[in-house]
């Protein structure tokens, strides 16, 4: 009995669970549409998410009524999305390296949605590699809701950031500073 | 006859330029601008993710790399803020901040067609040449946004004309695991130091420098 009360208390404290969606500098309305679809919202609520924050870039603002059951915030741009990343439990991002690395650097569970309509879809390379290394999960807009339902975030491993100092040391020698 | 003359002169001129270009590039590793104490850098920030990556690289460089001139696409909203935040942090940590931010037309927007890309690349070249000639940097540092090719071309032109040797340092974006970007494919042949961040690219491009992931 005592055990169950403690458990319920812990649940109450941890009631806010936020998913942060970011599309970067351009727009990615397909992602926004897909993440606010009935199936995706249902899957997120099923996983215990209560809040959704959307950064939509140049894209259009979705109708908040589309997501019953999720508290909903939208903005186009901010100087820094670091705080939104920090306050989230799951980041759903476009495949841009900047957003991906920022989320991984903040040690957040990351689901990357690749835009298969881009002219030169090189973004897939990085997503593929980082998924192979178990740092993120990737999907496309059409498989997003299914991925949200089926994904296993506990299988993700911590990402060790790159070493810019190796670059600096090499360059110092190359240009004759040392 | 006159036409033949023009063709011959053009061919000779082209050959001279090409020979001069490869002469410059072959001796790139011998050029050590750092020996005078500091290295001025033209940083091609491009936009979005490219900016985040290049700011991480800049964060590792010592104060000897100054002044720093950042070039960003004129349609870009986020990059300027990222750079200003980075430079402000740097100044807070006690390093004097010497930097400028310059804007240039973007060579290619995402989803832009190839034919209109050619036109906007030409317009980017027109604005790159005066900018690079004015700043005369010791080094151009870039990581693959479309704008970096005309800026590197302008840097090499300074060298071809014998006005100033400009080192071209290219760091392929971390996005590129198996194939180079279009800028990378071009600048692989025209850079002094060409870095890749994943082993499969090093295997395909032996001249590339691979030191693991850098950003």
mmCIF file of C-alpha atoms in Angstrom:
data_model
loop_
_atom_site.group_PDB
_atom_site.id
_atom_site.type_symbol
_atom_site.label_atom_id
_atom_site.label_comp_id
_atom_site.label_asym_id
_atom_site.label_seq_id
_atom_site.Cartn_x
_atom_site.Cartn_y
_atom_site.Cartn_z
ATOM 1 C CA UNK A 1 0.000 0.000 0.000
ATOM 2 C CA UNK A 2 2.751 2.383 1.032
ATOM 3 C CA UNK A 3 4.732 1.441 -2.060
ATOM 4 C CA UNK A 4 1.850 2.269 -4.366
ATOM 5 C CA UNK A 5 1.327 5.684 -2.761
ATOM 6 C CA UNK A 6 4.980 6.583 -3.287
ATOM 7 C CA UNK A 7 4.749 5.443 -6.849
ATOM 8 C CA UNK A 8 1.713 7.619 -7.498
ATOM 9 C CA UNK A 9 3.446 10.615 -5.964
ATOM 10 C CA UNK A 10 6.451 10.121 -8.204
ATOM 11 C CA UNK A 11 4.105 10.009 -11.150
ATOM 12 C CA UNK A 12 2.454 13.262 -10.122
ATOM 13 C CA UNK A 13 5.765 15.100 -9.870
ATOM 14 C CA UNK A 14 6.731 13.783 -13.252
ATOM 15 C CA UNK A 15 3.459 14.637 -14.954
ATOM 16 C CA UNK A 16 4.905 17.078 -17.478
ATOM 17 C CA UNK A 17 6.521 15.323 -20.364
ATOM 18 C CA UNK A 18 7.418 17.523 -23.287
ATOM 19 C CA UNK A 19 8.171 16.795 -26.902
ATOM 20 C CA UNK A 20 10.009 19.520 -28.797
ATOM 21 C CA UNK A 21 9.692 19.597 -32.580
ATOM 22 C CA UNK A 22 12.139 21.679 -34.625
ATOM 23 C CA UNK A 23 12.401 22.252 -38.396
ATOM 24 C CA UNK A 24 15.454 24.563 -38.419
ATOM 25 C CA UNK A 25 15.933 27.640 -40.605
ATOM 26 C CA UNK A 26 13.625 26.814 -43.518
ATOM 27 C CA UNK A 27 10.219 25.140 -43.388
ATOM 28 C CA UNK A 28 9.085 21.553 -43.205
ATOM 29 C CA UNK A 29 5.295 21.637 -43.181
ATOM 30 C CA UNK A 30 5.056 17.914 -43.936
ATOM 31 C CA UNK A 31 6.777 17.192 -40.631
ATOM 32 C CA UNK A 32 4.546 19.600 -38.721
ATOM 33 C CA UNK A 33 1.470 18.107 -40.408
ATOM 34 C CA UNK A 34 2.595 14.587 -39.685
ATOM 35 C CA UNK A 35 3.510 15.166 -36.034
ATOM 36 C CA UNK A 36 0.153 16.851 -35.353
ATOM 37 C CA UNK A 37 -1.836 14.105 -37.109
ATOM 38 C CA UNK A 38 -4.348 12.111 -35.074
ATOM 39 C CA UNK A 39 -2.201 8.966 -35.092
ATOM 40 C CA UNK A 40 0.973 10.766 -33.981
ATOM 41 C CA UNK A 41 -0.801 12.686 -31.216
ATOM 42 C CA UNK A 42 -2.394 9.456 -30.034
ATOM 43 C CA UNK A 43 1.001 7.712 -29.992
ATOM 44 C CA UNK A 44 2.602 10.595 -28.061
ATOM 45 C CA UNK A 45 -0.183 10.649 -25.467
ATOM 46 C CA UNK A 46 0.138 6.874 -25.233
ATOM 47 C CA UNK A 47 3.802 7.361 -24.307
ATOM 48 C CA UNK A 48 2.851 9.823 -21.587
ATOM 49 C CA UNK A 49 3.654 13.100 -23.356
ATOM 50 C CA UNK A 50 1.604 16.050 -22.126
ATOM 51 C CA UNK A 51 3.156 19.044 -23.897
ATOM 52 C CA UNK A 52 4.211 19.745 -27.444
ATOM 53 C CA UNK A 53 6.400 22.702 -28.462
ATOM 54 C CA UNK A 54 6.779 23.324 -32.198
ATOM 55 C CA UNK A 55 9.398 25.459 -33.947
ATOM 56 C CA UNK A 56 8.005 25.817 -37.470
ATOM 57 C CA UNK A 57 10.529 28.166 -39.144
ATOM 58 C CA UNK A 58 9.112 29.752 -42.279
ATOM 59 C CA UNK A 59 6.297 27.233 -42.278
ATOM 60 C CA UNK A 60 2.649 27.699 -41.408
ATOM 61 C CA UNK A 61 1.276 27.465 -37.887
ATOM 62 C CA UNK A 62 -0.917 24.395 -37.381
ATOM 63 C CA UNK A 63 -4.328 24.567 -35.765
ATOM 64 C CA UNK A 64 -3.923 23.818 -32.029
ATOM 65 C CA UNK A 65 -7.328 22.099 -32.024
ATOM 66 C CA UNK A 66 -5.731 19.331 -34.047
ATOM 67 C CA UNK A 67 -3.976 18.067 -30.938
ATOM 68 C CA UNK A 68 -6.598 17.424 -28.280
ATOM 69 C CA UNK A 69 -5.004 16.121 -25.099
ATOM 70 C CA UNK A 70 -1.637 17.837 -25.619
ATOM 71 C CA UNK A 71 -0.813 21.296 -24.349
ATOM 72 C CA UNK A 72 0.460 23.124 -27.375
ATOM 73 C CA UNK A 73 2.967 25.933 -28.110
ATOM 74 C CA UNK A 74 4.167 27.184 -31.500
ATOM 75 C CA UNK A 75 6.808 29.690 -32.587
ATOM 76 C CA UNK A 76 8.587 30.475 -35.837
ATOM 77 C CA UNK A 77 12.137 31.352 -34.709
ATOM 78 C CA UNK A 78 14.060 32.076 -31.529
ATOM 79 C CA UNK A 79 17.604 33.287 -31.090
ATOM 80 C CA UNK A 80 18.354 30.090 -29.276
ATOM 81 C CA UNK A 81 16.340 26.907 -28.953
ATOM 82 C CA UNK A 82 18.748 25.557 -26.325
ATOM 83 C CA UNK A 83 16.217 26.071 -23.537
ATOM 84 C CA UNK A 84 13.425 24.334 -25.438
ATOM 85 C CA UNK A 85 15.788 21.436 -26.028
ATOM 86 C CA UNK A 86 16.783 21.328 -22.359
ATOM 87 C CA UNK A 87 13.157 21.374 -21.144
ATOM 88 C CA UNK A 88 12.100 18.554 -23.436
ATOM 89 C CA UNK A 89 12.095 14.810 -22.946
ATOM 90 C CA UNK A 90 12.065 13.980 -26.625
ATOM 91 C CA UNK A 91 13.288 16.031 -29.590
ATOM 92 C CA UNK A 92 11.752 15.442 -32.997
ATOM 93 C CA UNK A 93 13.974 17.208 -35.499
ATOM 94 C CA UNK A 94 14.551 17.705 -39.211
ATOM 95 C CA UNK A 95 17.765 16.001 -40.302
ATOM 96 C CA UNK A 96 19.921 19.164 -40.329
ATOM 97 C CA UNK A 97 23.282 18.542 -38.673
ATOM 98 C CA UNK A 98 23.010 21.620 -36.446
ATOM 99 C CA UNK A 99 19.732 20.609 -34.809
ATOM 100 C CA UNK A 100 20.742 16.948 -34.560
ATOM 101 C CA UNK A 101 24.074 17.732 -32.925
ATOM 102 C CA UNK A 102 22.463 20.240 -30.580
ATOM 103 C CA UNK A 103 19.934 17.658 -29.400
ATOM 104 C CA UNK A 104 22.565 14.936 -29.056
ATOM 105 C CA UNK A 105 24.874 17.356 -27.247
ATOM 106 C CA UNK A 106 22.027 18.122 -24.803
ATOM 107 C CA UNK A 107 21.770 14.371 -24.284
ATOM 108 C CA UNK A 108 18.150 14.174 -25.441
ATOM 109 C CA UNK A 109 16.320 11.255 -26.983
ATOM 110 C CA UNK A 110 16.232 12.196 -30.659
ATOM 111 C CA UNK A 111 13.886 11.184 -33.433
ATOM 112 C CA UNK A 112 14.963 12.572 -36.815
ATOM 113 C CA UNK A 113 12.498 12.987 -39.648
ATOM 114 C CA UNK A 114 14.213 12.978 -43.035
ATOM 115 C CA UNK A 115 12.705 15.183 -45.736
ATOM 116 C CA UNK A 116 12.544 12.934 -48.786
ATOM 117 C CA UNK A 117 11.436 15.868 -50.976
ATOM 118 C CA UNK A 118 14.764 17.728 -50.817
ATOM 119 C CA UNK A 119 16.718 18.084 -54.070
ATOM 120 C CA UNK A 120 19.885 16.490 -52.729
ATOM 121 C CA UNK A 121 18.909 14.346 -49.822
ATOM 122 C CA UNK A 122 22.326 13.916 -48.253
ATOM 123 C CA UNK A 123 20.813 14.404 -44.809
ATOM 124 C CA UNK A 124 19.940 10.738 -44.877
ATOM 125 C CA UNK A 125 23.643 9.811 -44.709
ATOM 126 C CA UNK A 126 24.159 11.335 -41.288
ATOM 127 C CA UNK A 127 20.856 10.064 -39.891
ATOM 128 C CA UNK A 128 21.681 6.553 -41.145
ATOM 129 C CA UNK A 129 25.153 6.590 -39.635
ATOM 130 C CA UNK A 130 24.009 7.982 -36.281
ATOM 131 C CA UNK A 131 21.196 5.443 -36.172
ATOM 132 C CA UNK A 132 23.702 2.664 -36.936
ATOM 133 C CA UNK A 133 25.702 3.973 -33.963
ATOM 134 C CA UNK A 134 22.490 3.932 -31.823
ATOM 135 C CA UNK A 135 22.504 7.690 -31.160
ATOM 136 C CA UNK A 136 19.120 8.438 -32.720
ATOM 137 C CA UNK A 137 16.164 6.948 -34.536
ATOM 138 C CA UNK A 138 15.163 8.216 -37.953
ATOM 139 C CA UNK A 139 12.090 7.939 -40.118
ATOM 140 C CA UNK A 140 10.228 9.886 -42.809
ATOM 141 C CA UNK A 141 6.996 11.850 -42.519
ATOM 142 C CA UNK A 142 4.987 8.899 -43.758
ATOM 143 C CA UNK A 143 6.388 6.541 -41.112
ATOM 144 C CA UNK A 144 6.443 9.053 -38.236
ATOM 145 C CA UNK A 145 3.287 7.990 -36.394
ATOM 146 C CA UNK A 146 4.230 4.322 -36.645
ATOM 147 C CA UNK A 147 7.742 5.103 -35.384
ATOM 148 C CA UNK A 148 6.306 7.084 -32.478
ATOM 149 C CA UNK A 149 4.270 4.018 -31.562
ATOM 150 C CA UNK A 150 6.975 1.382 -31.969
ATOM 151 C CA UNK A 151 10.327 3.036 -31.170
ATOM 152 C CA UNK A 152 12.479 1.886 -28.242
ATOM 153 C CA UNK A 153 14.220 4.958 -26.819
ATOM 154 C CA UNK A 154 15.964 2.933 -24.117
ATOM 155 C CA UNK A 155 18.178 1.356 -26.798
ATOM 156 C CA UNK A 156 19.814 4.731 -27.561
ATOM 157 C CA UNK A 157 23.382 5.303 -26.363
ATOM 158 C CA UNK A 158 25.141 8.521 -25.318
ATOM 159 C CA UNK A 159 26.749 10.523 -28.100
ATOM 160 C CA UNK A 160 30.326 11.616 -27.538
ATOM 161 C CA UNK A 161 30.811 15.025 -29.211
ATOM 162 C CA UNK A 162 33.476 15.543 -31.879
ATOM 163 C CA UNK A 163 36.896 16.957 -31.008
ATOM 164 C CA UNK A 164 37.403 20.388 -32.613
ATOM 165 C CA UNK A 165 40.684 20.660 -30.694
ATOM 166 C CA UNK A 166 42.203 18.051 -33.039
ATOM 167 C CA UNK A 167 41.393 20.394 -35.915
ATOM 168 C CA UNK A 168 42.901 23.384 -34.108
ATOM 169 C CA UNK A 169 46.114 21.514 -33.274
ATOM 170 C CA UNK A 170 46.537 20.416 -36.880
ATOM 171 C CA UNK A 171 45.810 23.873 -38.252
ATOM 172 C CA UNK A 172 48.184 25.615 -35.818
ATOM 173 C CA UNK A 173 51.028 23.531 -37.231
ATOM 174 C CA UNK A 174 49.851 23.870 -40.822
ATOM 175 C CA UNK A 175 49.754 27.674 -40.786
ATOM 176 C CA UNK A 176 52.976 27.960 -38.772
ATOM 177 C CA UNK A 177 51.592 29.301 -35.489
ATOM 178 C CA UNK A 178 53.462 26.628 -33.527
ATOM 179 C CA UNK B 1 41.867 35.038 -88.833
ATOM 180 C CA UNK B 2 40.967 37.457 -86.065
ATOM 181 C CA UNK B 3 38.841 34.757 -84.490
ATOM 182 C CA UNK B 4 41.761 32.314 -84.557
ATOM 183 C CA UNK B 5 43.924 34.952 -82.885
ATOM 184 C CA UNK B 6 41.360 35.457 -80.128
ATOM 185 C CA UNK B 7 41.050 31.708 -79.606
ATOM 186 C CA UNK B 8 44.828 31.229 -79.397
ATOM 187 C CA UNK B 9 45.284 34.132 -76.986
ATOM 188 C CA UNK B 10 42.435 32.863 -74.812
ATOM 189 C CA UNK B 11 43.903 29.355 -74.743
ATOM 190 C CA UNK B 12 47.348 30.663 -73.812
ATOM 191 C CA UNK B 13 45.848 32.845 -71.101
ATOM 192 C CA UNK B 14 43.769 29.960 -69.762
ATOM 193 C CA UNK B 15 46.828 27.678 -69.687
ATOM 194 C CA UNK B 16 48.831 30.304 -67.801
ATOM 195 C CA UNK B 17 46.025 30.717 -65.266
ATOM 196 C CA UNK B 18 45.654 26.947 -64.781
ATOM 197 C CA UNK B 19 49.420 26.402 -64.446
ATOM 198 C CA UNK B 20 49.631 29.276 -61.984
ATOM 199 C CA UNK B 21 46.662 27.898 -60.006
ATOM 200 C CA UNK B 22 48.189 24.454 -59.658
ATOM 201 C CA UNK B 23 51.579 25.961 -58.883
ATOM 202 C CA UNK B 24 49.985 27.862 -56.009
ATOM 203 C CA UNK B 25 48.093 24.845 -54.717
ATOM 204 C CA UNK B 26 51.128 22.536 -54.889
ATOM 205 C CA UNK B 27 53.100 24.840 -52.637
ATOM 206 C CA UNK B 28 50.210 25.473 -50.213
ATOM 207 C CA UNK B 29 51.753 23.479 -47.370
ATOM 208 C CA UNK B 30 54.892 25.623 -47.535
ATOM 209 C CA UNK B 31 52.962 28.826 -46.949
ATOM 210 C CA UNK B 32 52.949 29.652 -43.207
ATOM 211 C CA UNK B 33 51.095 32.938 -42.612
ATOM 212 C CA UNK B 34 51.087 32.192 -38.861
ATOM 213 C CA UNK B 35 54.791 32.945 -38.626
ATOM 214 C CA UNK B 36 53.984 36.654 -38.521
ATOM 215 C CA UNK B 37 52.044 36.034 -35.282
ATOM 216 C CA UNK B 38 48.422 36.081 -36.368
ATOM 217 C CA UNK B 39 46.228 34.680 -39.110
ATOM 218 C CA UNK B 40 43.270 36.632 -40.453
ATOM 219 C CA UNK B 41 40.375 34.357 -41.323
ATOM 220 C CA UNK B 42 37.433 34.696 -43.655
ATOM 221 C CA UNK B 43 34.880 32.309 -42.191
ATOM 222 C CA UNK B 44 32.130 31.213 -44.564
ATOM 223 C CA UNK B 45 29.285 30.551 -42.187
ATOM 224 C CA UNK B 46 26.646 29.969 -44.832
ATOM 225 C CA UNK B 47 23.445 29.210 -43.016
ATOM 226 C CA UNK B 48 21.700 26.979 -40.521
ATOM 227 C CA UNK B 49 23.541 23.786 -39.658
ATOM 228 C CA UNK B 50 26.678 24.910 -41.462
ATOM 229 C CA UNK B 51 26.909 27.853 -39.086
ATOM 230 C CA UNK B 52 26.561 25.687 -35.994
ATOM 231 C CA UNK B 53 29.389 23.478 -37.245
ATOM 232 C CA UNK B 54 31.719 26.294 -38.180
ATOM 233 C CA UNK B 55 31.126 28.027 -34.830
ATOM 234 C CA UNK B 56 32.187 24.822 -33.073
ATOM 235 C CA UNK B 57 35.356 24.772 -35.133
ATOM 236 C CA UNK B 58 36.025 28.463 -34.445
ATOM 237 C CA UNK B 59 35.584 27.775 -30.722
ATOM 238 C CA UNK B 60 38.677 25.580 -30.799
ATOM 239 C CA UNK B 61 40.916 28.145 -32.506
ATOM 240 C CA UNK B 62 43.221 30.335 -30.443
ATOM 241 C CA UNK B 63 43.257 34.116 -30.323
ATOM 242 C CA UNK B 64 46.030 34.069 -32.943
ATOM 243 C CA UNK B 65 43.284 33.636 -35.533
ATOM 244 C CA UNK B 66 42.224 37.259 -35.822
ATOM 245 C CA UNK B 67 40.575 39.272 -37.131
ATOM 246 C CA UNK B 68 37.711 36.956 -37.992
ATOM 247 C CA UNK B 69 35.400 37.967 -40.844
ATOM 248 C CA UNK B 70 32.195 35.927 -40.979
ATOM 249 C CA UNK B 71 30.287 35.777 -44.252
ATOM 250 C CA UNK B 72 26.646 34.735 -44.060
ATOM 251 C CA UNK B 73 23.827 34.392 -46.593
ATOM 252 C CA UNK B 74 21.665 37.502 -46.750
ATOM 253 C CA UNK B 75 18.476 35.446 -46.361
ATOM 254 C CA UNK B 76 19.719 33.860 -43.158
ATOM 255 C CA UNK B 77 18.062 34.747 -39.862
ATOM 256 C CA UNK B 78 19.707 32.515 -37.300
ATOM 257 C CA UNK B 79 23.403 32.616 -38.201
ATOM 258 C CA UNK B 80 24.138 36.198 -37.197
ATOM 259 C CA UNK B 81 22.751 35.579 -33.726
ATOM 260 C CA UNK B 82 24.752 32.350 -33.353
ATOM 261 C CA UNK B 83 27.941 34.160 -34.310
ATOM 262 C CA UNK B 84 27.279 37.153 -32.059
ATOM 263 C CA UNK B 85 26.538 34.836 -29.118
ATOM 264 C CA UNK B 86 29.737 32.889 -29.788
ATOM 265 C CA UNK B 87 31.901 36.019 -30.057
ATOM 266 C CA UNK B 88 30.309 37.543 -26.927
ATOM 267 C CA UNK B 89 31.119 34.383 -24.925
ATOM 268 C CA UNK B 90 34.651 34.521 -26.239
ATOM 269 C CA UNK B 91 35.030 38.109 -25.115
ATOM 270 C CA UNK B 92 33.590 37.253 -21.682
ATOM 271 C CA UNK B 93 36.301 34.637 -21.238
ATOM 272 C CA UNK B 94 38.865 37.421 -21.557
ATOM 273 C CA UNK B 95 39.839 37.170 -25.209
ATOM 274 C CA UNK B 96 39.635 40.430 -27.138
ATOM 275 C CA UNK B 97 36.969 40.117 -29.797
ATOM 276 C CA UNK B 98 37.908 41.248 -33.281
ATOM 277 C CA UNK B 99 35.285 40.242 -35.759
ATOM 278 C CA UNK B 100 32.980 41.473 -38.506
ATOM 279 C CA UNK B 101 29.861 39.952 -40.045
ATOM 280 C CA UNK B 102 29.323 40.396 -43.778
ATOM 281 C CA UNK B 103 26.352 39.426 -45.906
ATOM 282 C CA UNK B 104 26.358 37.955 -49.383
ATOM 283 C CA UNK B 105 23.560 36.724 -51.708
ATOM 284 C CA UNK B 106 22.887 33.057 -51.129
ATOM 285 C CA UNK B 107 24.116 30.857 -54.016
ATOM 286 C CA UNK B 108 21.418 28.294 -53.765
ATOM 287 C CA UNK B 109 18.299 28.104 -51.670
ATOM 288 C CA UNK B 110 17.028 24.715 -50.595
ATOM 289 C CA UNK B 111 14.631 23.478 -53.324
ATOM 290 C CA UNK B 112 15.931 26.004 -55.891
ATOM 291 C CA UNK B 113 16.244 24.581 -59.429
ATOM 292 C CA UNK B 114 19.715 23.987 -60.898
ATOM 293 C CA UNK B 115 19.288 26.502 -63.741
ATOM 294 C CA UNK B 116 18.426 29.410 -61.458
ATOM 295 C CA UNK B 117 21.212 28.147 -59.155
ATOM 296 C CA UNK B 118 23.723 28.970 -61.900
ATOM 297 C CA UNK B 119 22.472 32.555 -62.137
ATOM 298 C CA UNK B 120 22.513 33.138 -58.401
ATOM 299 C CA UNK B 121 25.997 31.566 -58.155
ATOM 300 C CA UNK B 122 27.232 34.106 -60.710
ATOM 301 C CA UNK B 123 25.726 36.915 -58.706
ATOM 302 C CA UNK B 124 27.413 35.458 -55.595
ATOM 303 C CA UNK B 125 30.759 35.514 -57.444
ATOM 304 C CA UNK B 126 30.235 39.161 -58.365
ATOM 305 C CA UNK B 127 29.887 40.068 -54.711
ATOM 306 C CA UNK B 128 32.612 37.665 -53.518
ATOM 307 C CA UNK B 129 35.486 39.137 -55.514
ATOM 308 C CA UNK B 130 35.335 42.705 -54.141
ATOM 309 C CA UNK B 131 34.744 41.398 -50.634
ATOM 310 C CA UNK B 132 37.759 39.054 -50.629
ATOM 311 C CA UNK B 133 39.991 41.607 -52.414
ATOM 312 C CA UNK B 134 39.128 44.191 -49.766
ATOM 313 C CA UNK B 135 39.683 41.927 -46.744
ATOM 314 C CA UNK B 136 42.754 40.079 -48.087
ATOM 315 C CA UNK B 137 42.490 37.252 -45.533
ATOM 316 C CA UNK B 138 45.358 34.822 -44.866
ATOM 317 C CA UNK B 139 42.904 31.978 -44.922
ATOM 318 C CA UNK B 140 39.372 31.098 -46.024
ATOM 319 C CA UNK B 141 37.690 28.560 -43.743
ATOM 320 C CA UNK B 142 34.536 26.894 -44.989
ATOM 321 C CA UNK B 143 32.449 23.780 -44.591
ATOM 322 C CA UNK B 144 30.299 23.464 -47.657
ATOM 323 C CA UNK B 145 27.488 25.994 -48.027
ATOM 324 C CA UNK B 146 27.007 27.066 -51.663
ATOM 325 C CA UNK B 147 28.454 30.517 -50.963
ATOM 326 C CA UNK B 148 31.881 29.075 -50.157
ATOM 327 C CA UNK B 149 32.842 28.178 -53.752
ATOM 328 C CA UNK B 150 32.740 31.753 -55.148
ATOM 329 C CA UNK B 151 34.514 33.038 -52.013
ATOM 330 C CA UNK B 152 37.285 30.433 -52.362
ATOM 331 C CA UNK B 153 37.515 31.229 -56.086
ATOM 332 C CA UNK B 154 38.009 34.885 -55.196
ATOM 333 C CA UNK B 155 40.700 33.896 -52.684
ATOM 334 C CA UNK B 156 42.510 31.826 -55.316
ATOM 335 C CA UNK B 157 42.224 34.710 -57.783
ATOM 336 C CA UNK B 158 44.202 36.885 -55.365
ATOM 337 C CA UNK B 159 46.920 34.224 -55.529
ATOM 338 C CA UNK B 160 46.794 33.841 -59.313
ATOM 339 C CA UNK B 161 47.225 37.588 -59.717
ATOM 340 C CA UNK B 162 50.120 37.465 -57.256
ATOM 341 C CA UNK B 163 48.425 39.925 -54.885
ATOM 342 C CA UNK B 164 48.093 37.696 -51.842
ATOM 343 C CA UNK B 165 48.391 33.994 -51.122
ATOM 344 C CA UNK B 166 45.150 32.858 -49.461
ATOM 345 C CA UNK B 167 45.027 29.407 -47.849
ATOM 346 C CA UNK B 168 41.830 27.490 -48.553
ATOM 347 C CA UNK B 169 40.811 25.300 -45.621
ATOM 348 C CA UNK B 170 37.785 23.135 -46.206
ATOM 349 C CA UNK B 171 36.105 21.019 -43.532
ATOM 350 C CA UNK B 172 33.404 18.823 -45.028
ATOM 351 C CA UNK B 173 30.202 18.951 -43.010
ATOM 352 C CA UNK B 174 29.597 16.163 -40.524
ATOM 353 C CA UNK B 175 26.443 15.384 -42.549
ATOM 354 C CA UNK B 176 28.661 13.881 -45.200
ATOM 355 C CA UNK B 177 29.418 10.286 -44.343
ATOM 356 C CA UNK B 178 29.743 8.600 -47.732
ATOM 357 C CA UNK B 179 29.567 11.327 -50.395
ATOM 358 C CA UNK B 180 31.017 14.830 -50.597
ATOM 359 C CA UNK B 181 28.770 17.871 -51.005
ATOM 360 C CA UNK B 182 28.848 19.659 -54.350
ATOM 361 C CA UNK B 183 31.120 22.328 -52.817
ATOM 362 C CA UNK B 184 33.340 19.571 -51.425
ATOM 363 C CA UNK B 185 33.609 17.817 -54.779
ATOM 364 C CA UNK B 186 34.829 21.076 -56.348
ATOM 365 C CA UNK B 187 37.041 22.309 -53.516
ATOM 366 C CA UNK B 188 38.721 18.903 -53.031
ATOM 367 C CA UNK B 189 40.851 19.961 -55.992
ATOM 368 C CA UNK B 190 41.257 23.614 -55.047
ATOM 369 C CA UNK B 191 41.912 23.582 -51.309
ATOM 370 C CA UNK B 192 45.163 23.516 -49.356
ATOM 371 C CA UNK B 193 43.758 21.507 -46.451
ATOM 372 C CA UNK B 194 40.682 19.379 -46.961
ATOM 373 C CA UNK B 195 39.158 17.685 -43.903
ATOM 374 C CA UNK B 196 36.512 14.947 -43.782
ATOM 375 C CA UNK B 197 34.820 13.713 -40.624
ATOM 376 C CA UNK B 198 33.969 10.112 -41.449
ATOM 377 C CA UNK B 199 36.284 7.259 -42.454
ATOM 378 C CA UNK B 200 34.373 6.169 -45.611
ATOM 379 C CA UNK B 201 35.123 9.559 -47.201
ATOM 380 C CA UNK B 202 38.823 9.309 -46.353
ATOM 381 C CA UNK B 203 38.884 5.959 -48.190
ATOM 382 C CA UNK B 204 37.318 7.518 -51.283
ATOM 383 C CA UNK B 205 39.346 10.749 -51.199
ATOM 384 C CA UNK B 206 42.943 9.926 -50.200
ATOM 385 C CA UNK B 207 44.119 13.562 -50.190
ATOM 386 C CA UNK B 208 41.608 14.347 -47.435
ATOM 387 C CA UNK B 209 42.681 14.746 -43.817
ATOM 388 C CA UNK B 210 40.750 12.570 -41.359
ATOM 389 C CA UNK B 211 41.076 13.278 -37.621
ATOM 390 C CA UNK B 212 37.786 11.719 -36.526
ATOM 391 C CA UNK B 213 34.634 13.724 -35.891
ATOM 392 C CA UNK B 214 35.526 17.386 -35.369
ATOM 393 C CA UNK B 215 32.193 18.972 -34.413
#
